[in-house]
C-alpha positions as YAML, in Angstrom:
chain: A
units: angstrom
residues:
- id: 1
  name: UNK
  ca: [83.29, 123.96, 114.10]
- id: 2
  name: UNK
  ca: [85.29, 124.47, 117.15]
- id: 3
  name: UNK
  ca: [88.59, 123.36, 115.45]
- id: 4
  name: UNK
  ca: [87.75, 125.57, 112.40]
- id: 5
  name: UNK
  ca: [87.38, 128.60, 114.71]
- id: 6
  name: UNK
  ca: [90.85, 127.87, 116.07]
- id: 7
  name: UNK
  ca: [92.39, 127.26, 112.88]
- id: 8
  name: UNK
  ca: [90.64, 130.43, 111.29]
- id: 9
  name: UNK
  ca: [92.00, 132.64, 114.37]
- id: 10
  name: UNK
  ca: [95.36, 131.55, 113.90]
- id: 11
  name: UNK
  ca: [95.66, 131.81, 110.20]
- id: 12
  name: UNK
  ca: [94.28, 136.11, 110.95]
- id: 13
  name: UNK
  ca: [96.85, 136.28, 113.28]
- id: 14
  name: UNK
  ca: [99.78, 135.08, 111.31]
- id: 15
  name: UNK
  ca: [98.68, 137.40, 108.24]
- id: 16
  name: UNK
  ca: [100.14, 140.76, 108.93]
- id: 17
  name: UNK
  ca: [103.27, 138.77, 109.81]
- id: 18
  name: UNK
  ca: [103.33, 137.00, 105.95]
- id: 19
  name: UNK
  ca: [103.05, 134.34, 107.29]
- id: 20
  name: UNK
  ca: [100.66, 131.21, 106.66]
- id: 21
  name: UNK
  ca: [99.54, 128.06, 108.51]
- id: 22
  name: UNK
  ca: [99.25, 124.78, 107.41]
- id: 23
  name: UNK
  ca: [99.15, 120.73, 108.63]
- id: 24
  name: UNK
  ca: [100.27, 118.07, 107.76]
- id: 25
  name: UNK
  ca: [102.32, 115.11, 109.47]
- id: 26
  name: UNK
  ca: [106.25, 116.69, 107.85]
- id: 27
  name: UNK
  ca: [106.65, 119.68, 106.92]
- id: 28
  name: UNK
  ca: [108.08, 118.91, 103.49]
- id: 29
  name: UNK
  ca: [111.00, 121.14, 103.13]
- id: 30
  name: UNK
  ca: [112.65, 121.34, 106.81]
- id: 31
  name: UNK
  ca: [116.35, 120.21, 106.89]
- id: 32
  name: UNK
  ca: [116.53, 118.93, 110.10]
- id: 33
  name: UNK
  ca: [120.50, 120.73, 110.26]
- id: 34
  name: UNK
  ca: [118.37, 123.80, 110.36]
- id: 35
  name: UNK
  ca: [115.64, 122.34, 113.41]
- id: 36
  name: UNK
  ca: [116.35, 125.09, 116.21]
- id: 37
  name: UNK
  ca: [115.29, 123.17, 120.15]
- id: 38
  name: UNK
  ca: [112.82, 125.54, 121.83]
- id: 39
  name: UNK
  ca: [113.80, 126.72, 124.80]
- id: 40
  name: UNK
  ca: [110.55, 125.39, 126.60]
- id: 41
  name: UNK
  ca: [111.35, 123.33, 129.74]
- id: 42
  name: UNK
  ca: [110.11, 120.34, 128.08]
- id: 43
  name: UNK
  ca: [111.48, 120.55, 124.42]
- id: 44
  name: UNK
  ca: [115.16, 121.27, 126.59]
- id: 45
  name: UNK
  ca: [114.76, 118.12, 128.70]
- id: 46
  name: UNK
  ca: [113.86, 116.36, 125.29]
- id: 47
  name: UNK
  ca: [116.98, 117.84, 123.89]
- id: 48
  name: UNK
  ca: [119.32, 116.54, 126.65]
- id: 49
  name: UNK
  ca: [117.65, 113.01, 126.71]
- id: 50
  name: UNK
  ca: [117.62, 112.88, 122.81]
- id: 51
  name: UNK
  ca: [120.59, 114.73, 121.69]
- id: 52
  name: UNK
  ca: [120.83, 115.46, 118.02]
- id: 53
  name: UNK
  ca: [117.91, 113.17, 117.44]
- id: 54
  name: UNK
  ca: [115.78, 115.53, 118.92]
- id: 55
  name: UNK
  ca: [116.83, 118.07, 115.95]
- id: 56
  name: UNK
  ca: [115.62, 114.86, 113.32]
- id: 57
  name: UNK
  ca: [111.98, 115.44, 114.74]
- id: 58
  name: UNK
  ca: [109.97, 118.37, 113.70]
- id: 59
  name: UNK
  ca: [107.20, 115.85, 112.95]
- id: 60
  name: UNK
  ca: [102.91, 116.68, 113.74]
- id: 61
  name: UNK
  ca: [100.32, 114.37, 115.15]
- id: 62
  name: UNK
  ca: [96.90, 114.19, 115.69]
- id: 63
  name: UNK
  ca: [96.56, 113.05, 119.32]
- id: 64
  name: UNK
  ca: [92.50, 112.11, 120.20]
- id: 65
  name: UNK
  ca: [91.62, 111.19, 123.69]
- id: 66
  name: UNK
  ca: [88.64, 109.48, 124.53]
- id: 67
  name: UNK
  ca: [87.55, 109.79, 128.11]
- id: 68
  name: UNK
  ca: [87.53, 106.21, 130.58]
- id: 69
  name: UNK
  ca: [86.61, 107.02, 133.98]
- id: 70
  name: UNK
  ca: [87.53, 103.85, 135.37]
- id: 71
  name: UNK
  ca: [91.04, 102.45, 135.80]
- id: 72
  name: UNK
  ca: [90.81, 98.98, 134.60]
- id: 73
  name: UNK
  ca: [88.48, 99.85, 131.41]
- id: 74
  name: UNK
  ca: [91.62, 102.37, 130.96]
- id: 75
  name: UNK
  ca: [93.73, 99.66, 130.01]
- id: 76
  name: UNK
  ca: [91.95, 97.23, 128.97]
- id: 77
  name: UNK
  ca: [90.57, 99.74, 126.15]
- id: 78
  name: UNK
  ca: [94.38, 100.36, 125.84]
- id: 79
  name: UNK
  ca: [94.72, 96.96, 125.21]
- id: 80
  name: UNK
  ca: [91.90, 96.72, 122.78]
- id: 81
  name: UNK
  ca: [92.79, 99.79, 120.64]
- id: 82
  name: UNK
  ca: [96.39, 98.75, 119.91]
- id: 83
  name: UNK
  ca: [94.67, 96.27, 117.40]
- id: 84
  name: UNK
  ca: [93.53, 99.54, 115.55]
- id: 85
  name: UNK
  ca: [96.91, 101.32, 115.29]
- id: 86
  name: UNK
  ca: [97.63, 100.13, 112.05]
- id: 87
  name: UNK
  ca: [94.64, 100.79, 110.82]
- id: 88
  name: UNK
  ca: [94.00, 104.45, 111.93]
- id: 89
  name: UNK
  ca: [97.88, 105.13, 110.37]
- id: 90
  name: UNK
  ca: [97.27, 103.87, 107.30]
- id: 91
  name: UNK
  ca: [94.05, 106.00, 106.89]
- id: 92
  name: UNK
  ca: [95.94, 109.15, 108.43]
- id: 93
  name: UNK
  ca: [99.11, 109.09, 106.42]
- id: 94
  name: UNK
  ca: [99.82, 112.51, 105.63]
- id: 95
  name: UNK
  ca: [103.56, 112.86, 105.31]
- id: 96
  name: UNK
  ca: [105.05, 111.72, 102.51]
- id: 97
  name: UNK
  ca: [107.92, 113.99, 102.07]
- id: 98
  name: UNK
  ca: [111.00, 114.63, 104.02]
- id: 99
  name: UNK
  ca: [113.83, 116.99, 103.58]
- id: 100
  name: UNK
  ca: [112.36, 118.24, 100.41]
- id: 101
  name: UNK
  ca: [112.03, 113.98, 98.82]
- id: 102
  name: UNK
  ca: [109.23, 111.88, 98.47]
- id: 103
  name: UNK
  ca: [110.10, 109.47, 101.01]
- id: 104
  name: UNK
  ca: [107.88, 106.57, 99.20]
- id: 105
  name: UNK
  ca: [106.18, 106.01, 102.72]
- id: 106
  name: UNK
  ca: [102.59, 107.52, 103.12]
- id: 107
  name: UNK
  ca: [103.85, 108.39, 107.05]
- id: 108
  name: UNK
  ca: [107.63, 109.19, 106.94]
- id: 109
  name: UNK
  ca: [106.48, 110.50, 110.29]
- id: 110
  name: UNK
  ca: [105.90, 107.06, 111.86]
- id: 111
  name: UNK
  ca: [109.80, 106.05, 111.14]
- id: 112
  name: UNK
  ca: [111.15, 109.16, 112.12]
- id: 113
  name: UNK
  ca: [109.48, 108.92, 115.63]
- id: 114
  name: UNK
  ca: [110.83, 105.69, 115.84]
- id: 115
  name: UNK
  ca: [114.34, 107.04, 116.68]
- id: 116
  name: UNK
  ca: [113.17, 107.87, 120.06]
- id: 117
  name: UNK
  ca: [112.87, 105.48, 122.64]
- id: 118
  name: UNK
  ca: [109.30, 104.12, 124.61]
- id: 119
  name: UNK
  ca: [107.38, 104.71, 121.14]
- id: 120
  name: UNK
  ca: [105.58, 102.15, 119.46]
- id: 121
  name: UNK
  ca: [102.73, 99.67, 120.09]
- id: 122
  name: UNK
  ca: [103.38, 98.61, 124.01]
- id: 123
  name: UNK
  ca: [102.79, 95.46, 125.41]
- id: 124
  name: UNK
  ca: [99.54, 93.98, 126.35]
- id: 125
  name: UNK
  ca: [99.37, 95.33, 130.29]
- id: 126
  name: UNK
  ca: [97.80, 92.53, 132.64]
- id: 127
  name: UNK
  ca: [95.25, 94.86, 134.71]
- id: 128
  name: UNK
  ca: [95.92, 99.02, 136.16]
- id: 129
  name: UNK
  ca: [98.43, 97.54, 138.52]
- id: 130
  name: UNK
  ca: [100.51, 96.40, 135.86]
- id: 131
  name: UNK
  ca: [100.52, 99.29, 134.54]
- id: 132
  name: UNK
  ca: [101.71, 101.51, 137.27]
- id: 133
  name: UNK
  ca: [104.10, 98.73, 138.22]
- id: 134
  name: UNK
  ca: [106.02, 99.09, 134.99]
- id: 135
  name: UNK
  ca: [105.78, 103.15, 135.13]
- id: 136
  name: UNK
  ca: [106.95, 103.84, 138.75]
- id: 137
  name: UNK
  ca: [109.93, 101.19, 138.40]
- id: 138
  name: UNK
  ca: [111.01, 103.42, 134.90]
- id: 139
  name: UNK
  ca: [110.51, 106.75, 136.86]
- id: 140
  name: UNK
  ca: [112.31, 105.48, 139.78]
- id: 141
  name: UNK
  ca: [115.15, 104.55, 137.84]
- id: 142
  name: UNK
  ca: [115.34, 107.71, 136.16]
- id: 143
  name: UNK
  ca: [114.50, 106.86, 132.33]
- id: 144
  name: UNK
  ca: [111.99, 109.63, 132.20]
- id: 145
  name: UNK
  ca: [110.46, 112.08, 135.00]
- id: 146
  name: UNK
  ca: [106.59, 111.12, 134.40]
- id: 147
  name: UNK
  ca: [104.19, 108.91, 132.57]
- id: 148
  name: UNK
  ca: [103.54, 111.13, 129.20]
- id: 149
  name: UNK
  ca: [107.53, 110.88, 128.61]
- id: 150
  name: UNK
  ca: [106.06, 107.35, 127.18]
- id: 151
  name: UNK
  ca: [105.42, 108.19, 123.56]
- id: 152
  name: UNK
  ca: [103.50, 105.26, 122.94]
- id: 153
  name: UNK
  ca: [100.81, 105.28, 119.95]
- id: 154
  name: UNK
  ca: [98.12, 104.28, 122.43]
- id: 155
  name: UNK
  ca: [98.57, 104.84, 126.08]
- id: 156
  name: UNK
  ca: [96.40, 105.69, 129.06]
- id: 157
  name: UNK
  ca: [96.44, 109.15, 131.15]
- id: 158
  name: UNK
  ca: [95.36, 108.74, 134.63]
- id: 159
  name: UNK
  ca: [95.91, 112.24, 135.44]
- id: 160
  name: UNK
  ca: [93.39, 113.24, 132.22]
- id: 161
  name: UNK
  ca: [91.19, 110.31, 133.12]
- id: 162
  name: UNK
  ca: [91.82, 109.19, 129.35]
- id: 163
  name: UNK
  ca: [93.02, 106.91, 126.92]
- id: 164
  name: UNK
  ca: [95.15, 108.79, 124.07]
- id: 165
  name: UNK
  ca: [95.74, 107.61, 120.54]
- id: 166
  name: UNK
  ca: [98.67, 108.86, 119.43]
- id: 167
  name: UNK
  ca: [99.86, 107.23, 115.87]
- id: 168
  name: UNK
  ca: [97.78, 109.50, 113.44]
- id: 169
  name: UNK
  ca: [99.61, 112.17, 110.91]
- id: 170
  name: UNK
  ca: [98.17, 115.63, 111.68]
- id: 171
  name: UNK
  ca: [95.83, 116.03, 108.79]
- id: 172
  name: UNK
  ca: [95.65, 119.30, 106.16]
- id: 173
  name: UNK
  ca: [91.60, 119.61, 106.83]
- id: 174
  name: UNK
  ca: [89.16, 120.15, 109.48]
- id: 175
  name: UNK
  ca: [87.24, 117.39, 107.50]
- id: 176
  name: UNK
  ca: [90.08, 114.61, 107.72]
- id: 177
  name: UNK
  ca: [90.80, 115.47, 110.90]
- id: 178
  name: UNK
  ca: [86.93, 115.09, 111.89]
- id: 179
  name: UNK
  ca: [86.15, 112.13, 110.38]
- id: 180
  name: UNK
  ca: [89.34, 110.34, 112.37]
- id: 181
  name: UNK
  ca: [88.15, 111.77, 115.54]
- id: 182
  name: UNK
  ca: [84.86, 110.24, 114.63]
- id: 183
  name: UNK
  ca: [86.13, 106.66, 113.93]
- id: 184
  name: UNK
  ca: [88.62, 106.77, 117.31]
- id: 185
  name: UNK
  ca: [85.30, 107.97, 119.32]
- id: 186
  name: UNK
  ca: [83.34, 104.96, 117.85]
- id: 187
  name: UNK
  ca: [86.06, 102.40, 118.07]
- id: 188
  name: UNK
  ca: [86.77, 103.26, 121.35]
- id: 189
  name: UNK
  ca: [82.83, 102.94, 122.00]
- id: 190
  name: UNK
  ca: [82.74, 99.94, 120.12]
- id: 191
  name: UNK
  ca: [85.59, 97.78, 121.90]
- id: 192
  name: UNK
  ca: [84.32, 99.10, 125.99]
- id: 193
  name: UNK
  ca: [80.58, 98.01, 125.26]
- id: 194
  name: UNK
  ca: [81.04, 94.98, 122.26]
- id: 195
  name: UNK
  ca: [84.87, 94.58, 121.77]
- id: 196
  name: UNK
  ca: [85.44, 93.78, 118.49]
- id: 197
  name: UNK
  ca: [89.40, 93.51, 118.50]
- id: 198
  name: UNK
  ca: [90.24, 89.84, 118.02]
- id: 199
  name: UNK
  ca: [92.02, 87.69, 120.90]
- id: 200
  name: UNK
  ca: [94.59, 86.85, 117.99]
- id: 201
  name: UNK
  ca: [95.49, 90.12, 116.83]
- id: 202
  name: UNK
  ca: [95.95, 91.33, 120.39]
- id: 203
  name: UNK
  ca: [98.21, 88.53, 121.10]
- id: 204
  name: UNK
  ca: [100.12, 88.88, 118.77]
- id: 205
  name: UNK
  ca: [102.35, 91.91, 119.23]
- id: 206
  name: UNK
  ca: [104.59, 90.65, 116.11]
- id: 207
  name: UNK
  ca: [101.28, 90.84, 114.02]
- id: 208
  name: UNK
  ca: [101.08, 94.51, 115.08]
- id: 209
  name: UNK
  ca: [104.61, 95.46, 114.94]
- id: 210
  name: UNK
  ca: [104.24, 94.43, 111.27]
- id: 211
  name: UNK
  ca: [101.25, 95.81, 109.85]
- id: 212
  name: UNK
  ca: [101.75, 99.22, 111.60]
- id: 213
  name: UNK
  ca: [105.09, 99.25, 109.37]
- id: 214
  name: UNK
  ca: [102.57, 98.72, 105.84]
- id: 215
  name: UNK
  ca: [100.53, 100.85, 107.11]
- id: 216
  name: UNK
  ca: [103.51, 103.62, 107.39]
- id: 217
  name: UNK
  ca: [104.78, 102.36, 104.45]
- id: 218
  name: UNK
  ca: [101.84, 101.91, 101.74]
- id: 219
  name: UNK
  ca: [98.85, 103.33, 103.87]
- id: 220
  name: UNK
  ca: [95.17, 103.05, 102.50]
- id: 221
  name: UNK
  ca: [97.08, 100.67, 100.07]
- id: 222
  name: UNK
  ca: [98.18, 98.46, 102.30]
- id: 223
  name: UNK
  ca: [97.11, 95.12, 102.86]
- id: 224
  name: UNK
  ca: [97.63, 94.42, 106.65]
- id: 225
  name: UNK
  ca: [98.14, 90.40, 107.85]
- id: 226
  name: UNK
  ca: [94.97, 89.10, 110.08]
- id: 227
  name: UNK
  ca: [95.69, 85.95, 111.84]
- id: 228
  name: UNK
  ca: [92.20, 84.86, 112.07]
- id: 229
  name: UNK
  ca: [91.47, 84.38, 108.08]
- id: 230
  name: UNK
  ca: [95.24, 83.40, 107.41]
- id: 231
  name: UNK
  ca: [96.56, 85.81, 105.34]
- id: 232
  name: UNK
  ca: [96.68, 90.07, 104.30]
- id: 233
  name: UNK
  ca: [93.55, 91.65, 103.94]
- id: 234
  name: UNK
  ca: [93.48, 95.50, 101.81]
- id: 235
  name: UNK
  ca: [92.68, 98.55, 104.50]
- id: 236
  name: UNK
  ca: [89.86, 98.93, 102.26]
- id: 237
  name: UNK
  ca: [87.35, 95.85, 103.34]
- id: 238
  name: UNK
  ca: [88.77, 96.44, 106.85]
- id: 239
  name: UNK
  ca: [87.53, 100.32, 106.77]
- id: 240
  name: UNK
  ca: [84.06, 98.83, 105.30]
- id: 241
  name: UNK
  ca: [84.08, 96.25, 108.40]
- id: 242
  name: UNK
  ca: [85.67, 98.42, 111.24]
- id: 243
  name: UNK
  ca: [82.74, 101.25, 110.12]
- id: 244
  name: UNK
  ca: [79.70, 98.75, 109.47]
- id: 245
  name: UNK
  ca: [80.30, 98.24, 113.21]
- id: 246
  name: UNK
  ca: [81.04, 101.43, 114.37]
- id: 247
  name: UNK
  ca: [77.80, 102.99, 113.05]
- id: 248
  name: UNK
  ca: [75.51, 102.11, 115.82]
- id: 249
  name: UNK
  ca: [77.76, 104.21, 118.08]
- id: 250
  name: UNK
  ca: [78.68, 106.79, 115.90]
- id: 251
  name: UNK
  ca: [75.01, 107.86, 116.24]
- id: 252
  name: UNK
  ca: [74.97, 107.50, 119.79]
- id: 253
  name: UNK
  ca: [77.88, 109.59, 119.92]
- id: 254
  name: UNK
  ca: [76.59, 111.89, 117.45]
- id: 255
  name: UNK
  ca: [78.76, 112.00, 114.99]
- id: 256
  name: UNK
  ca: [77.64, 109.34, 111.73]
- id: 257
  name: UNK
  ca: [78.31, 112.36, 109.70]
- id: 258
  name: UNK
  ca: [81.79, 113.17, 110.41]
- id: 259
  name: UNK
  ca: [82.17, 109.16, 110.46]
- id: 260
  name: UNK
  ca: [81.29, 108.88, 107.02]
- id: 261
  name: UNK
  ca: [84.34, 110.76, 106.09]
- id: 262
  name: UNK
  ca: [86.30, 108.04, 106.71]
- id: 263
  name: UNK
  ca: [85.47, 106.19, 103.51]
- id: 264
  name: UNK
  ca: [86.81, 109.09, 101.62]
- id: 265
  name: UNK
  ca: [90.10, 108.83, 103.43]
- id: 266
  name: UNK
  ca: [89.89, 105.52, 101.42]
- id: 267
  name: UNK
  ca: [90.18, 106.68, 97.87]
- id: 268
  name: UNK
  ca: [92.43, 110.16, 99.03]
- id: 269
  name: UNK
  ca: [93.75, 110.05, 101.39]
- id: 270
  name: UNK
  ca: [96.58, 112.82, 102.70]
- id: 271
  name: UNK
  ca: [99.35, 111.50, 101.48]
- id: 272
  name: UNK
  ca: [97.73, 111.31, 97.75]
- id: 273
  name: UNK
  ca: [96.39, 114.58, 97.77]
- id: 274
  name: UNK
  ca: [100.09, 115.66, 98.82]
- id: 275
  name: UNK
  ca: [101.65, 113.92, 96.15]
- id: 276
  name: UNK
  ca: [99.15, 115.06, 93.59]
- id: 277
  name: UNK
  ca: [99.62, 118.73, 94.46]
- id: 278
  name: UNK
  ca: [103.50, 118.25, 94.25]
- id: 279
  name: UNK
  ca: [102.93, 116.63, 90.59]
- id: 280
  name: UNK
  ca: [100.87, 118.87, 89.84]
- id: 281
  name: UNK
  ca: [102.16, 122.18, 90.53]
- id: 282
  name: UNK
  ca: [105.76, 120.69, 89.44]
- id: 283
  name: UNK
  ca: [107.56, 121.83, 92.83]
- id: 284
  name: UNK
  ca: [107.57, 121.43, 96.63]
- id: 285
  name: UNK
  ca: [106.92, 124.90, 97.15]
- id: 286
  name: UNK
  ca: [103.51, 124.65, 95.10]
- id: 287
  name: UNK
  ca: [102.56, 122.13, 97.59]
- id: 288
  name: UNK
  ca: [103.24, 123.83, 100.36]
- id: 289
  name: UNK
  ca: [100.86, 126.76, 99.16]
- id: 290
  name: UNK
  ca: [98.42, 124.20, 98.39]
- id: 291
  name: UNK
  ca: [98.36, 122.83, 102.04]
- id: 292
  name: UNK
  ca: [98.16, 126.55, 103.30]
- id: 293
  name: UNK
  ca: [95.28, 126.73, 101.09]
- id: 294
  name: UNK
  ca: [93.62, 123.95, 102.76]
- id: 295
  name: UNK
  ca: [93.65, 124.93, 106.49]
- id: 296
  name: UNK
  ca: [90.70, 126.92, 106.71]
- id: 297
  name: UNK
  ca: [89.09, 124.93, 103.87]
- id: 298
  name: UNK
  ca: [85.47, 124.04, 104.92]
...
């Protein structure tokens, strides 16, 4: 309700401007010739780090953090929850179009992003000193001023007390975006009390590397490879398995309901309903009303 409220107030405030809001991981017209840097302190320092690359990246993300008091269950749960990267993009993948061109990806996002460096799934960190080890040795040598210029898709944030996730698309609902809060909440649950990763898959950094790139590329079609039974397995029965054990502490977390949401993300999932609307309405700027029109949707 919270995020509804927010999106609500900004969607009266933009009206006697003409203007609407909508979500989604591209916007899919920008040219990125046409990106303008903002002059925030932060988007500048990107800007002189990045160059012209920073001009390629107008891209949205859903960012969910998921609060570890502790230092070592920080990364450790880091550690854990890079197993689930691939998963959580290819149920978020919500930008398939690019420069006004369906980019045949489900998250045209995830590549994009990739120009930059420090992004990706990091490495498997040993303990918390490891950790800040790695960091201070990268600020001291003047690759970035502080940890959160590490764009990783999972990575912890001392000063927040957290542990981000930070591969999802943005999504075009309140309900999409709900539902992946839900499973990142539960997961998260899940691997600090149970674990449920698999001491393959987190070894196995090529593993990852790989199925986060299906899950960009074909996302709740993908079949993603899982060392343990030998072969690919479709996001599908992993979504049924991943949720099957989530459910106990979805309702201690209170939120089964938004949870269930997940399994609709299955059969449509952004990325479809994007491409449908283009199809349907026979022109980009059709779907860009229709994701307007789903903002405030409840």
């Amino acid at each position: 309700l919270e995020l509804l409220d927010l999106r609500e107030r900004l969607d009266r405030e933009l009206s006697p401007m003409g203007l609407r809001a909508a979500s989604a991981g591209t916007h899919p017209l920008t040219v990125w010739q046409e990106t303008v840097v903002s002059g925030g302190v932060r988007q500048q320092a990107v800007y002189g780090s990045m160059r012209e690359l920073a001009r390629r990246e107008p891209t949205f993300g859903l960012h969910v953090h998921v609060g570890v008091s502790d230092p070592e269950d920080a990364i450790r749960l880091t550690t854990r929850m890079r197993v689930h990267v691939p998963l959580l993009l290819a149920l978020s993948g919500n930008s398939p179009f690019w420069q006004g061109r369906d980019t045949g990806l489900a998250s045209a996002r995830t590549p994009l992003f990739q120009a930059f460096p420090r992004v990706g799934i990091p490495r498997a960190f040993h303990d918390y000193t490891d950790w800040v080890e790695t960091v201070e040795l990268l600020v001291r040598c003047n690759a970035f001023p502080e940890p959160t210029y590490l764009w990783w898709d999972v990575r912890p944030q001392p000063k927040l007390g957290t542990v981000e996730l930070r591969i999802m698309d943005a999504q075009s609902t309140v309900a999409d975006t709900a539902a992946l809060v839900a499973l990142v909440r539960s997961v998260a649950r899940l691997e600090i009390e149970d674990g449920f990763a698999t001491a393959q898959l987190i070894g196995a950094p090529e593993v990852l590397a790989e199925n986060r790139f299906l899950a960009a590329r074909d996302g709740v079609r993908a079949e993603l490879i899982d060392p343990a039974r030998g072969g690919r397995v479709p996001v599908a029965t992993l979504v049924d398995e991943l949720i099957e054990a989530c459910e106990p502490h979805a309702v201690e977390l209170g939120c089964s309901r938004e949870l269930t949401g997940v399994r609709r993300l299955v059969t449509s999932s952004g990325a479809d309903r994007q491409l449908e609307a283009a199809r349907g309405t026979g022109r980009l700027p059709g779907l860009i009303e229709s994701l307007a029109d789903s903002f405030c949707a409840r």
